[in-house]
mmCIF file of C-alpha atoms in Angstrom:
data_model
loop_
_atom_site.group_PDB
_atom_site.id
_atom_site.type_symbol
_atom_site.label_atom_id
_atom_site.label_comp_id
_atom_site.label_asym_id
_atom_site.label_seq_id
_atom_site.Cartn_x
_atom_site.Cartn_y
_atom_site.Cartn_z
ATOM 1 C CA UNK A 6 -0.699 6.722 -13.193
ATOM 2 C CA UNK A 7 -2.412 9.267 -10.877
ATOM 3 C CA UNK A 8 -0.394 12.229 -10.609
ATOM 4 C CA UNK A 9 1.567 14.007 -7.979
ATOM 5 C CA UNK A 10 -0.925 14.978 -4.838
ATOM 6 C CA UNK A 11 0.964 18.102 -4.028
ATOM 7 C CA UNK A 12 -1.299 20.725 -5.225
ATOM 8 C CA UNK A 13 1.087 23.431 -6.483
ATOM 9 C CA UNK A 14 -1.406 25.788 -4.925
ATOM 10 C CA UNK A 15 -4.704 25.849 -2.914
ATOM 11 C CA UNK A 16 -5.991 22.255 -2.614
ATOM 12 C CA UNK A 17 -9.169 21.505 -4.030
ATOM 13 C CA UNK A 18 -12.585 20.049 -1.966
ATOM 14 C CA UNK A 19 -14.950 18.182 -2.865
ATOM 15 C CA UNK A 20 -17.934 17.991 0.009
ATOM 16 C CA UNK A 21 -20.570 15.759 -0.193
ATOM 17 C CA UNK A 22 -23.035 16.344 3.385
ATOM 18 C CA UNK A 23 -26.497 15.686 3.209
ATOM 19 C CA UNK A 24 -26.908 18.256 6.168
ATOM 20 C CA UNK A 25 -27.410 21.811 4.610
ATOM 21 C CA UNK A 26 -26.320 23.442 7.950
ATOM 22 C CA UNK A 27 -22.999 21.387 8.467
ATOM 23 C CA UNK A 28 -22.155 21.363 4.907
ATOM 24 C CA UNK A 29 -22.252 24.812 4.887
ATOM 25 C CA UNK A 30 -20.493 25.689 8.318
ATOM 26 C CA UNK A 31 -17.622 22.643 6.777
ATOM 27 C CA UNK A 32 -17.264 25.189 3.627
ATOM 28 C CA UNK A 33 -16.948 28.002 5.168
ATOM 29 C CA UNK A 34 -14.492 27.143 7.819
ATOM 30 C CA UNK A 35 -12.582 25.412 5.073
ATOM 31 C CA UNK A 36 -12.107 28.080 3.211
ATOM 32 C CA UNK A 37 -10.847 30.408 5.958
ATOM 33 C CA UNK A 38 -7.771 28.346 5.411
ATOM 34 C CA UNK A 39 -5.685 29.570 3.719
ATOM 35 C CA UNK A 40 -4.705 26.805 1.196
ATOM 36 C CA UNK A 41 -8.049 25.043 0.727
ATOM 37 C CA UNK A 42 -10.915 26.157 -1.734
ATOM 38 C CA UNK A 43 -14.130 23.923 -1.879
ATOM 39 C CA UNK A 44 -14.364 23.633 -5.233
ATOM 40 C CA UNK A 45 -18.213 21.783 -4.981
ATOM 41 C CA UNK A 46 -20.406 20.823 -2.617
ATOM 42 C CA UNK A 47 -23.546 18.227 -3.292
ATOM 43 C CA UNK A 48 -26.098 16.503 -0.422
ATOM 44 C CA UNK A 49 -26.235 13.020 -2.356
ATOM 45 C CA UNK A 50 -24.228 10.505 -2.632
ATOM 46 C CA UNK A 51 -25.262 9.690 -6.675
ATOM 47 C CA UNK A 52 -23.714 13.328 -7.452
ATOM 48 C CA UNK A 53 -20.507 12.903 -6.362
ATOM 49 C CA UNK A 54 -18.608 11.131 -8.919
ATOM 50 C CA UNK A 55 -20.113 13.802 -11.528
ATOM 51 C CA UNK A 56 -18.966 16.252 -9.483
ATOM 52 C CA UNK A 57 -15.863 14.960 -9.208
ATOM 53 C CA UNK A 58 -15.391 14.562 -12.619
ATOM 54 C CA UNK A 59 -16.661 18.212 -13.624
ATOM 55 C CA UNK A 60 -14.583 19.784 -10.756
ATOM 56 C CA UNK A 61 -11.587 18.134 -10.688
ATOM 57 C CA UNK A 62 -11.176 18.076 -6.735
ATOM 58 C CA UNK A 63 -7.662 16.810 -4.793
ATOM 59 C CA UNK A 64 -9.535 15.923 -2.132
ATOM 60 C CA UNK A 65 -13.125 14.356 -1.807
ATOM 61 C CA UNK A 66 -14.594 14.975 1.821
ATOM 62 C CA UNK A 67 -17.709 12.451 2.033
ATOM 63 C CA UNK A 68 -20.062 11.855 4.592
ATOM 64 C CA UNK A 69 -21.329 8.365 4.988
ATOM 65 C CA UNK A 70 -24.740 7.859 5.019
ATOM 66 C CA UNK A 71 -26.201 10.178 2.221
ATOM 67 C CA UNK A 72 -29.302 10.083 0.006
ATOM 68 C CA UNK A 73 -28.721 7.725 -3.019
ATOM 69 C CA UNK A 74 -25.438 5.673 -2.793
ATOM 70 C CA UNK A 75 -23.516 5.808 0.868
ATOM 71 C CA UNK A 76 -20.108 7.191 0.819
ATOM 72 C CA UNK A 77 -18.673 4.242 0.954
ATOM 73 C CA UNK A 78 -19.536 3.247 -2.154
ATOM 74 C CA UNK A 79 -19.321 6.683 -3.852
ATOM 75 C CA UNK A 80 -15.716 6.506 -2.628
ATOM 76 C CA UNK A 81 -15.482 3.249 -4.487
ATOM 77 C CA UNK A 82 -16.760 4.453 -7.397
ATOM 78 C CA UNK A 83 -14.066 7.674 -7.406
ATOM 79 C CA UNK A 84 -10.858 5.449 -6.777
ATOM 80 C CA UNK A 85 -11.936 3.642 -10.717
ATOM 81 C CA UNK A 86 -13.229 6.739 -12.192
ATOM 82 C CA UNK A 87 -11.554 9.712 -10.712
ATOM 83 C CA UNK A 88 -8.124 8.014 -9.318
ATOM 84 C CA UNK A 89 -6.359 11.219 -8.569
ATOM 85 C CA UNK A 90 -9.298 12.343 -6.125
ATOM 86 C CA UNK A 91 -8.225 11.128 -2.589
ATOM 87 C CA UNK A 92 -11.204 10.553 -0.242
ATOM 88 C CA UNK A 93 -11.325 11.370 3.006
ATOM 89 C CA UNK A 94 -14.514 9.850 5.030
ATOM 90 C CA UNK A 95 -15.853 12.501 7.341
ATOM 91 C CA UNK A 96 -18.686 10.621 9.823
ATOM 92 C CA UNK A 97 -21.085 11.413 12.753
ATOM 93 C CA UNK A 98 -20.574 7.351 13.361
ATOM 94 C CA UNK A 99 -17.550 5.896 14.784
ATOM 95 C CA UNK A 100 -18.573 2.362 13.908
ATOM 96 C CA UNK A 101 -15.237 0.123 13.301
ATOM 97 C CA UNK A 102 -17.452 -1.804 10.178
ATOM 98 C CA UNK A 103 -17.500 1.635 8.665
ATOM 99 C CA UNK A 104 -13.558 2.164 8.893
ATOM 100 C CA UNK A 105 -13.080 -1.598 7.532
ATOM 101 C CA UNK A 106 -15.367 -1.090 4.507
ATOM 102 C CA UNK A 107 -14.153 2.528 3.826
ATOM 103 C CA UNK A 108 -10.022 1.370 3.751
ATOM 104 C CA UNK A 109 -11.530 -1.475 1.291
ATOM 105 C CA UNK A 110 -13.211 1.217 -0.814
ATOM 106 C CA UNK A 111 -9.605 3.162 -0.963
ATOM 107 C CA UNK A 112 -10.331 6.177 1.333
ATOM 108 C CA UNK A 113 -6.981 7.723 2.289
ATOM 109 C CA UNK A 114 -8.777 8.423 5.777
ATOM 110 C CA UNK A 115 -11.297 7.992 8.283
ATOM 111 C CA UNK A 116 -12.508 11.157 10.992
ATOM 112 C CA UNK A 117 -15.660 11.823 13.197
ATOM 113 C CA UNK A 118 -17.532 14.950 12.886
ATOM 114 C CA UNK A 119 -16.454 15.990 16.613
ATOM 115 C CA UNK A 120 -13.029 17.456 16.367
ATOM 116 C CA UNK A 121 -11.663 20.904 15.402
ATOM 117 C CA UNK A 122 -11.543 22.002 11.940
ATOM 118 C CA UNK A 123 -7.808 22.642 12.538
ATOM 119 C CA UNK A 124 -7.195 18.562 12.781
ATOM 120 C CA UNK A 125 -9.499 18.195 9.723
ATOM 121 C CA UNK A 126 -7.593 20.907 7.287
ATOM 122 C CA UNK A 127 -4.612 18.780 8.795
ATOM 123 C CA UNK A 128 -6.056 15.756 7.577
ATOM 124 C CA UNK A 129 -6.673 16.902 4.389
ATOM 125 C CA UNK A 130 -2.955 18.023 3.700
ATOM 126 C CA UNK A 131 -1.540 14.909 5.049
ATOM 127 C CA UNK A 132 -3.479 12.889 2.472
ATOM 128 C CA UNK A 133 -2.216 14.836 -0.349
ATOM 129 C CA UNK A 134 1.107 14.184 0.317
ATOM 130 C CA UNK A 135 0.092 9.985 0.330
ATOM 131 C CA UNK A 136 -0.147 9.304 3.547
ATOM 132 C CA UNK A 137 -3.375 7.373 5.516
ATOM 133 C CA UNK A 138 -5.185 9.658 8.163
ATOM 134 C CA UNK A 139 -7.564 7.567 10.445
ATOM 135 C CA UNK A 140 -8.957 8.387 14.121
ATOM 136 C CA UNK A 141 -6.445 6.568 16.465
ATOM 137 C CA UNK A 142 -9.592 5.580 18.690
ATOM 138 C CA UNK A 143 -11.371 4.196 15.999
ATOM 139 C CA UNK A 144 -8.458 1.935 14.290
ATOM 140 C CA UNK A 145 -7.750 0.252 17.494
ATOM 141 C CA UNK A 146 -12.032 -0.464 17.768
ATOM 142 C CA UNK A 147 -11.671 -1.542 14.490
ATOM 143 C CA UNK A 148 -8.567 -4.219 15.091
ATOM 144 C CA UNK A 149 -10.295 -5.447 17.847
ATOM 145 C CA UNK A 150 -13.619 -5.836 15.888
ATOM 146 C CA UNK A 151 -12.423 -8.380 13.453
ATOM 147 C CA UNK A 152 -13.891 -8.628 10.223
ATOM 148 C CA UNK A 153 -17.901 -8.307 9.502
ATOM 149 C CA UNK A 154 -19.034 -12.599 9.408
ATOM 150 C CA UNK A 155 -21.895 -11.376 7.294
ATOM 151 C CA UNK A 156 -21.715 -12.431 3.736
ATOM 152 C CA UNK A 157 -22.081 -9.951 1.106
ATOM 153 C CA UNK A 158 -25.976 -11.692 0.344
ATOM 154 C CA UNK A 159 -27.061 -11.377 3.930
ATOM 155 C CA UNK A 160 -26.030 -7.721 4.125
ATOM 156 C CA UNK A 161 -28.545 -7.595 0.724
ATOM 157 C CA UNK A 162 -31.165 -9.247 2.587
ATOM 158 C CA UNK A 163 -30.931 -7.248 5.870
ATOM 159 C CA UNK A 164 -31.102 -4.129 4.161
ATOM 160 C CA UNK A 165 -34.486 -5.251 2.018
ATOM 161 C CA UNK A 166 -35.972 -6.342 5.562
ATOM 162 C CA UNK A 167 -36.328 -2.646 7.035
ATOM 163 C CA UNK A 168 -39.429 -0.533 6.927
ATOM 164 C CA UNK A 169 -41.801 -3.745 7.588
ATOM 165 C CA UNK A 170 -40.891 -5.637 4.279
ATOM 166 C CA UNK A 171 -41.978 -8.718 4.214
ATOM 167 C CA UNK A 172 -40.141 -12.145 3.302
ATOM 168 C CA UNK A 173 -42.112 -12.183 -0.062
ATOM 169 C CA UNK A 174 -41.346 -8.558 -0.742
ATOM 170 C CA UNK A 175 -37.386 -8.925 0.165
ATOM 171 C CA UNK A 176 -37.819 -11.836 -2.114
ATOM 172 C CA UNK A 177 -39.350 -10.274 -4.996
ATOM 173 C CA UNK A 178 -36.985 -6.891 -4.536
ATOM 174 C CA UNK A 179 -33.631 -9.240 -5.025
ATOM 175 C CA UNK A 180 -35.083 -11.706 -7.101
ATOM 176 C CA UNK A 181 -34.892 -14.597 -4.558
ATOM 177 C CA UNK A 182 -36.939 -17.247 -3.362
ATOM 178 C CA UNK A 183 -38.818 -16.619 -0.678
ATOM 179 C CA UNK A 184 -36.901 -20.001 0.960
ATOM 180 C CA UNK A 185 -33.919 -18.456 0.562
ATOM 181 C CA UNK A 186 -34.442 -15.528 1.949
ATOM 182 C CA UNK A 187 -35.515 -17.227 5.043
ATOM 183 C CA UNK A 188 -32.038 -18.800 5.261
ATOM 184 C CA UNK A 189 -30.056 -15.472 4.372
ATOM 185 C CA UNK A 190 -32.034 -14.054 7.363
ATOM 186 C CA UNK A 191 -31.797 -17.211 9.714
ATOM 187 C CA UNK A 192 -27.602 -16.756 9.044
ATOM 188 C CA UNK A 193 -27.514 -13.360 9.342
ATOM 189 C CA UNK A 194 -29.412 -13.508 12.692
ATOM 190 C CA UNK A 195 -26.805 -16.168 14.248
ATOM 191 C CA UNK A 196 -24.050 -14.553 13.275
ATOM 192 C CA UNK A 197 -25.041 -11.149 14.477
ATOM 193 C CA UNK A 198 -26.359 -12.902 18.365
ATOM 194 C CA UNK A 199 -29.829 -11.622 18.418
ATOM 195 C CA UNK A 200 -33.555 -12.720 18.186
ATOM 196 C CA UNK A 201 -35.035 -11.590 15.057
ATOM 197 C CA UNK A 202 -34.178 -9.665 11.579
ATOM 198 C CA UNK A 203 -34.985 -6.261 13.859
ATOM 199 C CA UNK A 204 -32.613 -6.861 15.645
ATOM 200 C CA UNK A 205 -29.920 -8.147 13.348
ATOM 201 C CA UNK A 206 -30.531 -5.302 11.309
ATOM 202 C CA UNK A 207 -30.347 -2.942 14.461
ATOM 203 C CA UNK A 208 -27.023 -4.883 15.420
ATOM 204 C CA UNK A 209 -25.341 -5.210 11.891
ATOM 205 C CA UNK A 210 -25.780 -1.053 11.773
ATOM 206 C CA UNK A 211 -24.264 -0.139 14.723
ATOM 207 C CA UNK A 212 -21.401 -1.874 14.149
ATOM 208 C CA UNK A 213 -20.912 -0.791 10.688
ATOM 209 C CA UNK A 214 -21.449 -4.123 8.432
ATOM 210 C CA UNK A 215 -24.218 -2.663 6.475
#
């Protein structure tokens, strides 16, 4: 059973930010608080969970989109191997998929980059003490969002199709026929109300499904 997520003194970060700037400015404001210490910082997302597991952190503060594995997953990864470390998703992009996907990964919260470091130390306390911290804005965008319709195979096939890949190669790189691909794309494509795969994969990020 996880333990108790009242840290009997300063809480401890973990924060993953791929920017060296922010990540730096984050630390260093977070630490002027009085009862936070940022215990490790790393810019990928394949570092965390080590870090995690070497530091020992209350709290893991992850951006999303990182080199390696996204935060999302990394956050997936922590609730099975490091189940005491909350996660708090920290985000330049408000997308409602994002907020869907992150809840589903077990992230205690959800906040843009744009607000006061006073609301974030807030939001870090508050999820220590079990509760479930998300931007009011972006829950009600997400409840009136619905669901992503894309399957977890077309979200496999739209990601292979960026940078100019070609059918064949998003074929080869998931181990697919090349007809099946075409079909994967063709859903993905309908579902998402645009022209092509450019778009779909334009589309599908901006609203957070991939």
């Amino acid at each position: 059973m996880p333990r108790d997520h009242r840290p009997a003194k300063s809480i401890r970060v973990l924060l993953a930010e791929d920017q060296g700037m922010m990540r730096g400015a984050l630390a260093l404001l977070l630490g002027m608080e009085p009862d936070i210490e940022v215990v490790a910082q790393v810019a990928a997302g394949d570092a965390i969970v080590d870090a995690a597991l070497n530091h020992r952190p209350d709290v893991a503060l992850l951006d999303i989109e990182l080199p390696g594995i996204s935060g999302l997953d990394a956050a997936a990864e922590l609730r099975d191997q490091a189940p005491d470390c909350r996660v708090l998703i920290l985000t330049t992009f408000g997308r409602p998929g994002y907020l869907r996907r992150a809840m589903e990964a077990g992230a205690a919260g959800f906040l843009v980059k744009d607000g006061p470091v006073e609301d974030l130390a807030r939001a870090i306390r508050q999820v220590l003490t079990g509760e479930t911290v998300v931007d009011p804005a972006l829950a009600a965008a997400a409840l009136s969002a619905g669901p992503s319709p894309l399957t977890a195979r077309e979200c496999d096939v739209l990601k292979a199709s960026v940078d100019g890949a070609t059918v064949a190669d998003v074929a080869a790189k998931l181990h697919l026929s090349e007809s099946t691909v075409r079909n994967y794309l063709s859903a993905a494509i309908g579902k998402t109300g645009t022209r092509n795969r450019t778009e779909a994969v334009r589309e599908a990020r901006q609203q957070g499904w991939l």
